[in-house]
Amino acid sequence: MSEVLGLKEKLGRNVFKHSEHRHINIKEGREKDPQLKKAVLVCPAGLYSVNDNGEVELTIDGCLECGTCRLACGPELLEWNYPDGGAGVQFRFG
Amino acid sequence: MIIVGGGLSGLAAAYTLAQEGLEVLVLERGDYSGAKNVTGGRLYVNPVRELFPDLWKKAPFERFIAHEQVVMMAKERSVTIDYSGSELAVEPYQSYSILRAKFDRWLAKQAERKGAMLVTKNRVDDVIMENGRVIGVWAGGEELRSDVVIACDGVLSFTAEKAGLRKPGRANDYAVGYKEIIELPLEVIEARFNLEGNEGAARLFMGEVTQGMFGGGFLYTNKESISLGVVVGIHDLMQGEVAAPELIDLFKQRPEIRRLIKDGNTAEYSGHAIPEGGLKAMGKLFGDGILVAGDAAGMAMNIGITVRGMEYALASGYIAAQAYLKARERQDYSAASLSVYQKLLDESFIMKDFNSFKDAPQVLENPRFFNYYPEMVGDMMKEIYEVPNGPKKKIFPTVKSRLKFGELMAMAGDLRKVMKI
């Protein structure tokens, strides 16, 4: 069925390989930065969310490595790297 | 010779250099070439056909694009321009739908066959500099030295950034594209899109699909799947109310789309940032011991109807290889010697295109293209086609009533800007 799937289900169709490290981290002390909240809007995988304390949280599983959050938030807010070689998403179609 | 990134530009450079008998090492972080790459869906072959004459016959294309549509999508209706021409249906075909995991993997094999060495699952961690010149890279805990490093590591290019050739990208100069691969049986695709044999269809959607933001929707038919997705300016997305994942779901539910993908199976969800800042957003393309090609160099372009990047990647990889060969003759890999790359790019279609369309990003930023015009065209069609209970109004006054003086002036203003493209 190609109805609306919900993100979890959609991301579940992809091949992801486990990574030892979180390749993107929010810089300490910047969790409430208004600019960082933009990541919630731009991430196509919906991995950013705001918790009850108003802090932005990032779930790294399901990352498409598209680079959008780095372009939206910049290196000032995000420690951004690609996953280790051979880890992370492996597109079968692309 | 080290090439960072085994995508289209890296592989084009590797293929070209290996063909000359040089030792080439391509470092690719994915499990295979294409594992980290995403396209909306189509490659235009003409600009690069002669650079790689032996490649095309056996290339794993999906379908040649014989039917082009642009859909102006308003909230409640849409108006479509459909272009099918005999020129689109004769060989050599001008464009094909492709899937990168398949295409890049195949291209990697061709480069390897020429003698290039491809190491996959290998991320480049750092650039090694000595007295301001690049002398190699750190990858997988190893120091790898090279007279020149070609940075083909994609839109964020940490290689070029670490070498000091570019700054971290800004949201204004980039879009994000994301799509679903929706599998359908071959016969169903051919029936739904009115295709014969290996013909394919391409459709672009502007207007409600991005809720007035800069960008659009796209659909390409592959052999046994459809690439359906959205491209939207990151800066616009940041100002908006609606999150990226929601846009594509709303798009899928539109009646124009829903019936085309009915009973299809979503096999993959992918996304990638795209450089769209044009000439102004390009960083430096060469330095001491380094060349930059493809998306890493900012070489992608959205001029509305055509959205291109992959030909620029293939061609810039080829040209980077030519520049390296010239520098090698001189045994001089300084920035001055490698500046021949810029010269060759300037002479090629790449920089000619980027100069011709240097105003496109600013012109297309106009939000009227993404909400006002699609709604207006839709409304006009509604009024022209409508047969009411009772007398129908005359058509010309109906149209004229929408085009008051102020509106005509605004349209003339938009047109004047569009004429720069």
Tab-separated table of N, CA and C in Angstrom, chain B residues 1 29 34 92 95 126-127 141 185 217 233 259 275 279 291 297 341 347 361 381 398 402 404 417:
chain	number	residue	atom	x	y	z
B	1	MET	N	47.242	9.666	-6.622
B	1	MET	CA	46.053	10.505	-6.818
B	1	MET	C	44.908	9.963	-5.971
B	29	ARG	N	32.598	6.282	1.451
B	29	ARG	CA	32.202	5.922	2.821
B	29	ARG	C	31.055	4.912	2.873
B	34	GLY	N	27.051	4.912	-4.535
B	34	GLY	CA	25.615	5.119	-4.667
B	34	GLY	C	24.852	4.876	-3.382
B	92	PRO	N	19.654	9.625	-30.224
B	92	PRO	CA	19.949	9.402	-28.808
B	92	PRO	C	19.015	10.211	-27.922
B	95	SER	N	17.302	12.503	-22.115
B	95	SER	CA	17.378	12.288	-20.668
B	95	SER	C	16.749	10.963	-20.266
B	126	ASP	N	39.952	13.567	7.771
B	126	ASP	CA	40.621	14.868	7.808
B	126	ASP	C	41.501	15.043	6.580
B	127	VAL	N	41.861	16.298	6.369
B	127	VAL	CA	42.762	16.635	5.274
B	127	VAL	C	44.129	16.907	5.899
B	141	GLY	N	41.998	5.735	9.968
B	141	GLY	CA	43.172	5.704	10.837
B	141	GLY	C	44.491	5.656	10.079
B	185	PRO	N	4.011	-2.723	-10.548
B	185	PRO	CA	4.356	-3.586	-11.684
B	185	PRO	C	4.539	-2.752	-12.963
B	217	GLY	N	7.241	19.786	-6.448
B	217	GLY	CA	7.184	18.336	-6.334
B	217	GLY	C	7.698	17.719	-7.623
B	233	GLY	N	13.260	24.862	-0.600
B	233	GLY	CA	14.361	25.685	-0.099
B	233	GLY	C	14.452	25.573	1.412
B	259	ARG	N	-4.027	8.529	-7.219
B	259	ARG	CA	-4.424	7.448	-8.125
B	259	ARG	C	-3.235	6.896	-8.916
B	275	PRO	N	22.760	21.850	-3.597
B	275	PRO	CA	23.212	23.232	-3.756
B	275	PRO	C	22.358	23.931	-4.805
B	279	LEU	N	26.018	30.598	-9.042
B	279	LEU	CA	27.379	31.117	-9.141
B	279	LEU	C	27.847	31.800	-7.859
B	291	LEU	N	41.581	19.929	-5.820
B	291	LEU	CA	40.540	20.350	-6.763
B	291	LEU	C	39.192	19.945	-6.166
B	297	ALA	N	31.448	21.286	-5.182
B	297	ALA	CA	31.778	22.588	-5.758
B	297	ALA	C	30.530	23.463	-5.921
B	341	TYR	N	42.271	24.269	-13.998
B	341	TYR	CA	40.940	23.674	-13.777
B	341	TYR	C	39.849	24.731	-13.961
B	347	GLU	N	35.643	27.409	-19.841
B	347	GLU	CA	35.442	27.154	-21.273
B	347	GLU	C	34.349	26.115	-21.534
B	361	PRO	N	18.506	32.018	-9.236
B	361	PRO	CA	18.096	31.819	-7.837
B	361	PRO	C	17.301	33.003	-7.287
B	381	MET	N	-9.200	28.934	-15.168
B	381	MET	CA	-9.680	27.738	-15.861
B	381	MET	C	-11.065	27.365	-15.349
B	398	THR	N	-14.514	38.113	-17.963
B	398	THR	CA	-14.176	37.303	-16.792
B	398	THR	C	-12.669	37.294	-16.563
B	402	ARG	N	-9.863	39.734	-13.656
B	402	ARG	CA	-8.766	39.257	-12.814
B	402	ARG	C	-7.479	40.036	-13.079
B	404	LYS	N	-6.541	43.338	-13.453
B	404	LYS	CA	-6.661	44.791	-13.306
B	404	LYS	C	-5.286	45.425	-13.491
B	417	LYS	N	11.769	40.192	-14.715
B	417	LYS	CA	12.787	39.442	-13.969
B	417	LYS	C	13.006	38.064	-14.600
